[in-house]
Short mmCIF file of C-alpha atoms in Angstrom, two decimals:
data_model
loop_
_atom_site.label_atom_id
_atom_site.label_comp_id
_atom_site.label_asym_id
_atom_site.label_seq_id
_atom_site.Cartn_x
_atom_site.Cartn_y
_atom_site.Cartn_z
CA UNK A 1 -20.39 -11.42 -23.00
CA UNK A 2 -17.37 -11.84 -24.95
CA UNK A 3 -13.87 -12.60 -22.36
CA UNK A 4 -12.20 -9.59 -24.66
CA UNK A 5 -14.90 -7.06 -23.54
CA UNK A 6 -14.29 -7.64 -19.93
CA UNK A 7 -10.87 -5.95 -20.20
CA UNK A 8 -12.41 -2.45 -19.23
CA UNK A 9 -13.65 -3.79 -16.17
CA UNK A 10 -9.80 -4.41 -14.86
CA UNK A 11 -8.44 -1.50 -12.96
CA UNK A 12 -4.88 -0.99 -14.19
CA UNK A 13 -2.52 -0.21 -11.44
CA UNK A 14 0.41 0.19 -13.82
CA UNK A 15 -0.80 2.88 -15.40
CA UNK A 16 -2.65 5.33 -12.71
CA UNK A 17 1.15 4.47 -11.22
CA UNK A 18 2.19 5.36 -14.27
CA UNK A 19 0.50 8.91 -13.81
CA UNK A 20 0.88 9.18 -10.25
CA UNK A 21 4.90 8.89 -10.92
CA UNK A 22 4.64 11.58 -13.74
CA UNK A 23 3.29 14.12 -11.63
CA UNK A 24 6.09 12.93 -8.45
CA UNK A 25 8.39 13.81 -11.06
CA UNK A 26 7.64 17.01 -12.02
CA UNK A 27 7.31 17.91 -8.43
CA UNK A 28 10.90 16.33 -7.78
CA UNK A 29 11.87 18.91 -10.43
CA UNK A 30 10.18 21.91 -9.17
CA UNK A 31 11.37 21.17 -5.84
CA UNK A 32 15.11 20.87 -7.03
CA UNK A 33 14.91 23.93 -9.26
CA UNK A 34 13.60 26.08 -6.52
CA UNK A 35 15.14 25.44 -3.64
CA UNK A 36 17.87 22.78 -4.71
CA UNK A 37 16.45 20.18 -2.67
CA UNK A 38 16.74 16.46 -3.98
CA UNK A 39 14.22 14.17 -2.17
CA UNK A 40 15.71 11.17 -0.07
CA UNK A 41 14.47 7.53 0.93
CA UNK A 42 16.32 5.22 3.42
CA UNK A 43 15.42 1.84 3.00
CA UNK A 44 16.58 -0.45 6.15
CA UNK A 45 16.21 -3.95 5.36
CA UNK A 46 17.08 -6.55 7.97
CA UNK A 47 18.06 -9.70 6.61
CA UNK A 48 18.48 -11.62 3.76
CA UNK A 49 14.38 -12.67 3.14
CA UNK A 50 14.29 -12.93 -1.17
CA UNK A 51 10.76 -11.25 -0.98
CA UNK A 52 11.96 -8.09 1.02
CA UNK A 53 14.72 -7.87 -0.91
CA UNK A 54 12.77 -7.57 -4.21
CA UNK A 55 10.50 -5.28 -2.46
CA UNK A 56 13.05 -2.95 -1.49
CA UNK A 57 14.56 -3.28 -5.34
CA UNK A 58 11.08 -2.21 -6.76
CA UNK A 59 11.20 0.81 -4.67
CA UNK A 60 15.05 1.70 -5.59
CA UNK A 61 14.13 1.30 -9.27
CA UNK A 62 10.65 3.50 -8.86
CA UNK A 63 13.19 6.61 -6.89
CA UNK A 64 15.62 5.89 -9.44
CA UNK A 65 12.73 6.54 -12.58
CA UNK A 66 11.64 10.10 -10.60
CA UNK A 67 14.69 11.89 -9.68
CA UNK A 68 14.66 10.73 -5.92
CA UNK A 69 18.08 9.86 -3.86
CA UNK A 70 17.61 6.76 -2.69
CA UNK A 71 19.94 4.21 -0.24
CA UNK A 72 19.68 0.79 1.04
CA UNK A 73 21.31 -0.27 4.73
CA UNK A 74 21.00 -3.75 4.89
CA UNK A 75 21.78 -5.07 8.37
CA UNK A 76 22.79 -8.77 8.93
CA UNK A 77 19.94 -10.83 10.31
CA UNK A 78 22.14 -10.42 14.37
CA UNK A 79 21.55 -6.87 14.07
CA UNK A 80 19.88 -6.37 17.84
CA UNK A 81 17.01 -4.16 18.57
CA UNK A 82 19.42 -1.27 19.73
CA UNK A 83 21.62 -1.66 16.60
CA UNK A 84 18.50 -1.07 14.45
CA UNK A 85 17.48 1.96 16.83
CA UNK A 86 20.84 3.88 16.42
CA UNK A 87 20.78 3.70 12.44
CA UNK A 88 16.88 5.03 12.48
CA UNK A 89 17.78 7.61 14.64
CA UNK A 90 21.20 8.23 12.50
CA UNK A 91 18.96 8.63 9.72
CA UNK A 92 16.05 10.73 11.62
CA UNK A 93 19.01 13.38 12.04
CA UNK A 94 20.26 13.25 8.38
CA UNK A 95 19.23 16.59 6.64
CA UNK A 96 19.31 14.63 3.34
CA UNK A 97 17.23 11.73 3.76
CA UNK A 98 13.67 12.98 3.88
CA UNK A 99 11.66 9.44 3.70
CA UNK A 100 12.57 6.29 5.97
CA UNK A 101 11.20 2.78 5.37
CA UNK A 102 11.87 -0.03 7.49
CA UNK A 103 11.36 -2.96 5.33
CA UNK A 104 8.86 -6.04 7.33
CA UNK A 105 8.75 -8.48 8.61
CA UNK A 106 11.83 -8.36 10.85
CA UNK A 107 13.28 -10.97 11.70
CA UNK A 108 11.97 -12.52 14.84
CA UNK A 109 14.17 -11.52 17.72
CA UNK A 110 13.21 -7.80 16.80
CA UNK A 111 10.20 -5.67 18.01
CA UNK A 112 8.70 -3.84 15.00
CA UNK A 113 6.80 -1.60 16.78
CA UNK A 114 9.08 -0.27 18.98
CA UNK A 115 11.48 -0.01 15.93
CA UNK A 116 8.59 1.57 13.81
CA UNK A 117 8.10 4.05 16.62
CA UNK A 118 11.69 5.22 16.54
CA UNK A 119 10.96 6.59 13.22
CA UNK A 120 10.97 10.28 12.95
CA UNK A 121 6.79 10.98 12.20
CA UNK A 122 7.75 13.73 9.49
CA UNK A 123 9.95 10.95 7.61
CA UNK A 124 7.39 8.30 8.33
CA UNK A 125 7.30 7.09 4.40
CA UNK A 126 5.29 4.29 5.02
CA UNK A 127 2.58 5.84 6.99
CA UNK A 128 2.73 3.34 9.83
CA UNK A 129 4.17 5.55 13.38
CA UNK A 130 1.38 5.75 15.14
CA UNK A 131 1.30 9.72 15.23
CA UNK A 132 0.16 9.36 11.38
CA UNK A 133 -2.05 6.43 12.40
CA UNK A 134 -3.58 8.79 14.83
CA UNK A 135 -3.88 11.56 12.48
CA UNK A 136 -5.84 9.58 10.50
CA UNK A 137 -8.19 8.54 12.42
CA UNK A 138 -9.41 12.05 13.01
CA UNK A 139 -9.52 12.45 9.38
CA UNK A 140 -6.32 14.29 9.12
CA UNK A 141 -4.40 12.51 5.98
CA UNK A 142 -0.59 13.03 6.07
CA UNK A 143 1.33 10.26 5.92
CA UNK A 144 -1.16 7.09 6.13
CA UNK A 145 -0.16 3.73 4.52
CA UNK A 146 0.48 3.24 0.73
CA UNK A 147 -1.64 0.53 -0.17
CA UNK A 148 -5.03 1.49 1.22
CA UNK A 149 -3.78 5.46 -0.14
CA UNK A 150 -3.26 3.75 -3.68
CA UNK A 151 -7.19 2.05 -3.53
CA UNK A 152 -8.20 5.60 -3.17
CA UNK A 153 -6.24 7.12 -5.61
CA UNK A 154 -7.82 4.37 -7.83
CA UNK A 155 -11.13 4.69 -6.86
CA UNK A 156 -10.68 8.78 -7.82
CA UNK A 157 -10.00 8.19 -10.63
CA UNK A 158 -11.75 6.10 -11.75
CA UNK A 159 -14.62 7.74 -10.64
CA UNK A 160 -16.08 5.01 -7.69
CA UNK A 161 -18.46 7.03 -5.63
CA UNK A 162 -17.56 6.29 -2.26
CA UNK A 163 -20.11 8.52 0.49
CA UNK A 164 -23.03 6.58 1.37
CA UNK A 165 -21.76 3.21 -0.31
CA UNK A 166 -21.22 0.04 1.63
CA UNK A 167 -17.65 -0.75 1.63
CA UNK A 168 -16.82 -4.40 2.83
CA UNK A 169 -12.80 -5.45 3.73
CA UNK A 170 -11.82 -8.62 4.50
CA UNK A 171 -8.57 -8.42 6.75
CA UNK A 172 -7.81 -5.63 9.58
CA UNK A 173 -3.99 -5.83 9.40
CA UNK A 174 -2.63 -2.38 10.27
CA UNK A 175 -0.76 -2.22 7.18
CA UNK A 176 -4.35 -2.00 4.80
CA UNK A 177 -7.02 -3.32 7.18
CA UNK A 178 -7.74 -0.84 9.54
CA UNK A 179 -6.29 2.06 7.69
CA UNK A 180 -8.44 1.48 4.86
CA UNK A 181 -11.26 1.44 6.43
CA UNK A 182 -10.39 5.03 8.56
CA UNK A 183 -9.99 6.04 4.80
CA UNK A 184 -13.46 4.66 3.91
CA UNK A 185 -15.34 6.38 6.91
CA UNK A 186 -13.43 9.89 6.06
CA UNK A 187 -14.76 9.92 2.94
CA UNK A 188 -18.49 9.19 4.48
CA UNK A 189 -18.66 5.28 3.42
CA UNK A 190 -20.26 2.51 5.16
CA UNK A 191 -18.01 0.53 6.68
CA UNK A 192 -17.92 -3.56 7.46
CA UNK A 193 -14.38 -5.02 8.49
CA UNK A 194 -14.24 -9.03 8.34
CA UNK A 195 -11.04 -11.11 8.92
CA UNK A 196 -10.77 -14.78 9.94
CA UNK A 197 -12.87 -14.88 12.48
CA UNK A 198 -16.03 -13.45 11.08
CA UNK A 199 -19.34 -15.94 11.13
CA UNK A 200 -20.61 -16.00 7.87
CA UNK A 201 -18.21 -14.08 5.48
CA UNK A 202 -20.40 -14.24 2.17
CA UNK A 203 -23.30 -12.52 3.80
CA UNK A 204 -20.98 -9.13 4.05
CA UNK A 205 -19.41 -9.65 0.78
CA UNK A 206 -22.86 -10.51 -0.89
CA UNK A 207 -23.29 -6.78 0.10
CA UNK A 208 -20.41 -4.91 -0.78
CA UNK A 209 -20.46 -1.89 -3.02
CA UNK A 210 -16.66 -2.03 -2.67
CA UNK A 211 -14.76 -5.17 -1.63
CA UNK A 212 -11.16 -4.67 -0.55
CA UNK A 213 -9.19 -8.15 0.38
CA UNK A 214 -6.36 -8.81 2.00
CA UNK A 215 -5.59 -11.75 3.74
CA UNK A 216 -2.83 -14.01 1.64
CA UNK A 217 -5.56 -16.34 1.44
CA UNK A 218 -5.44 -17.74 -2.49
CA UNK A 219 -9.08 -17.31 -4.42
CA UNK A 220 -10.44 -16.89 -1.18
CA UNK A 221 -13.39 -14.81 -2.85
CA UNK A 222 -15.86 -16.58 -5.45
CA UNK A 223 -17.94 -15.58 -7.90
CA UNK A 224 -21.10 -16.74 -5.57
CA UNK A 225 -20.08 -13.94 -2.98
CA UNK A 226 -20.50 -11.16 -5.04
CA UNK A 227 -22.98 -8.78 -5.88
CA UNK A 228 -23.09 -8.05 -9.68
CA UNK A 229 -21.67 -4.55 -10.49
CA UNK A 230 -19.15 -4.60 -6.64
CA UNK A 231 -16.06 -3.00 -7.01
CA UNK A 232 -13.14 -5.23 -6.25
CA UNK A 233 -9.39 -4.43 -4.89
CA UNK A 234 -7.11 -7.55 -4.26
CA UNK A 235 -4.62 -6.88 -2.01
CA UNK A 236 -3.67 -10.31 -1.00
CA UNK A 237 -0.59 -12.35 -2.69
CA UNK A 238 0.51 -16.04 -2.77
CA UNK A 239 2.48 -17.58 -4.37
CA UNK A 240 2.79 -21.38 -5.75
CA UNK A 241 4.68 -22.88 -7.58
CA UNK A 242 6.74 -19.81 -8.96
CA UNK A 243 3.28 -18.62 -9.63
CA UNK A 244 1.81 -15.25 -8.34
CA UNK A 245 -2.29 -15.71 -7.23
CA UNK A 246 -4.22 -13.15 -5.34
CA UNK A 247 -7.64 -13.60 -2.63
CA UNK A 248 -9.82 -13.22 -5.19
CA UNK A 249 -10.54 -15.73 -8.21
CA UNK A 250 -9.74 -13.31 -10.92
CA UNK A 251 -10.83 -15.17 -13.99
CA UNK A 252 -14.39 -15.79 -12.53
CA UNK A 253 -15.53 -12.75 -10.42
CA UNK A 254 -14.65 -10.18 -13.75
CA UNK A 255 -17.30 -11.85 -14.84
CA UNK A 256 -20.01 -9.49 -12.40
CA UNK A 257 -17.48 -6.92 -11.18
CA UNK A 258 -17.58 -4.03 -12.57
CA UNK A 259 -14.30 -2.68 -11.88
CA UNK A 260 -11.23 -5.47 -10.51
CA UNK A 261 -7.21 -5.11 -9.70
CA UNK A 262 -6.01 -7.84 -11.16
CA UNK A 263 -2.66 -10.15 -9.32
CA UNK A 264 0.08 -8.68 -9.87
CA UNK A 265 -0.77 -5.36 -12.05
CA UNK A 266 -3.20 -4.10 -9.31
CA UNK A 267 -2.59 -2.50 -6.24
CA UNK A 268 1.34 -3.52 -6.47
CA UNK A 269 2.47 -0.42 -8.92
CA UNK A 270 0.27 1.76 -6.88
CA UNK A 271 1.58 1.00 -3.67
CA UNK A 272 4.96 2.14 -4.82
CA UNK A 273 3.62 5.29 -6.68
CA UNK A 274 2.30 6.59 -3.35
CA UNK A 275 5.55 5.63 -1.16
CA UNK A 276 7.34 7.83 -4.11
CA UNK A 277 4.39 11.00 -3.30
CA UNK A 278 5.21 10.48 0.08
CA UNK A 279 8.86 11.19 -0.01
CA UNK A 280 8.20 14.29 -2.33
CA UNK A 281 5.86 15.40 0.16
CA UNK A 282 8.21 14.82 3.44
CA UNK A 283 10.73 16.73 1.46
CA UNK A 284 8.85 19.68 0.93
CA UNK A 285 7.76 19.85 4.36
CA UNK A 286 11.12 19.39 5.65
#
């Protein structure tokens, strides 16, 4: 097969985003018009780590696209754990900020969980408290994680029967891990979850309807480990040399995929679309 024809076999996250933003925004609009409500995010970024802060920019620029207030309280990288307590629970009581993300990894000194539990549930943009964690489980979708939200919204629409196919993830981070695969088994998958210490990795891959990775581990996932026809979602970055690779190598697996994120392009845009569908949604449950 010609390398051209194996462009309709990438999944492109820019432009579900794309559509996923579209409809935030009308719904920013709506919300505005008819009850003159403007939907707010809170970033809280500890630190000066270059990564977060581009993260948190990305998500400024996405509110700043749909219509959605958005501020940034950056807190030197002293702040103490009861510093970064008191401006959560500032914000929790703020009428006008609807969304809260607390940008990770903190720096060291700080617990994240405790921090993450603060966090008002109904303002819990990022899906991580453990009340939506736990809502989740028991198949009850509010407020769950972006990134593993975005692979669904992907595999919608796109059309990826899920019920009664084997879905295979490699990582079980709380962040896409083990929400994804709560996602998986809601929607009546079969689930495998691998991570560093599985025995054997390729034999679960080998088998994988759908293949979500995430583990920051660079081409981790080769051609040979495939099944011809998987579906594939990278969620894993590294970077080298100023450039950007993901867990899977890209260039070879398209080759029997048939549907791949590529790195960056992928799951990235879609990530953010969701955080922005969250906020809308906080806002009109407020």
């Amino acid at each position: 097969m010609a390398q051209e024809n194996y462009d309709s076999r990438r999944i492109d996250g820019k432009s579900l985003a794309g559509k996923v933003e579209a409809q935030v925004r009308q719904g920013v609009g709506q919300l505005k018009k008819e009850k003159n409500v403007i939907p707010g995010l809170a970033t809280i970024l500890v630190g000066e780590d270059p990564a977060s802060k581009m993260y948190v920019r990305l998500k400024h620029k996405a509110c700043e696209r749909i219509g959605i207030h958005a501020e940034d309280h950056n807190l030197p990288e002293s702040t103490t754990q009861e510093e970064l307590i008191e401006v959560i629970r500032e914000l929790n009581s703020r009428k006008d900020i609807h969304g809260i993300l607390l940008q990770l990894p903190l720096p060291g000194h700080l617990d994240a969980k405790a921090a993450m539990r603060a966090i008002d549930p109904d303002k819990d943009a990022d899906g991580f408290h453990p009340y939506n964690m736990g809502k989740l489980l028991i198949g009850e979708e509010g407020l769950v994680p972006c990134t593993p939200k975005g692979v669904i919204r992907a595999l919608e629409e796109y059309n990826v029967q899920i019920q009664g196919k084997h879905a295979v993830i490699v990582g079980h981070s709380n962040v896409v891990g083990k929400p994804m695969a709560a996602m998986l088994i809601n929607r009546n998958a079969t689930v495998s979850v691998c991570h560093v210490f599985t025995d054997n990795l390729k034999k679960y891959t080998l088998d994988a309807d759908i293949l979500v990775v995430g583990t920051g581990v660079k081409h981790l996932i080769k051609e040979d480990m495939i099944k011809e026809g998987a579906v594939i979602f990278d969620v894993g970055i590294t970077e080298e040399n100023g450039k950007i690779y993901g867990d899977v190598d890209f260039d070879n697996v398209i080759r029997k995929a048939s549907l791949i994120t590529p790195v960056p392009g992928g799951v990235g845009p879609m990530t953010i679309a969701i955080l922005m569908e969250h906020v809308l949604r906080a806002a009109m449950n407020a």
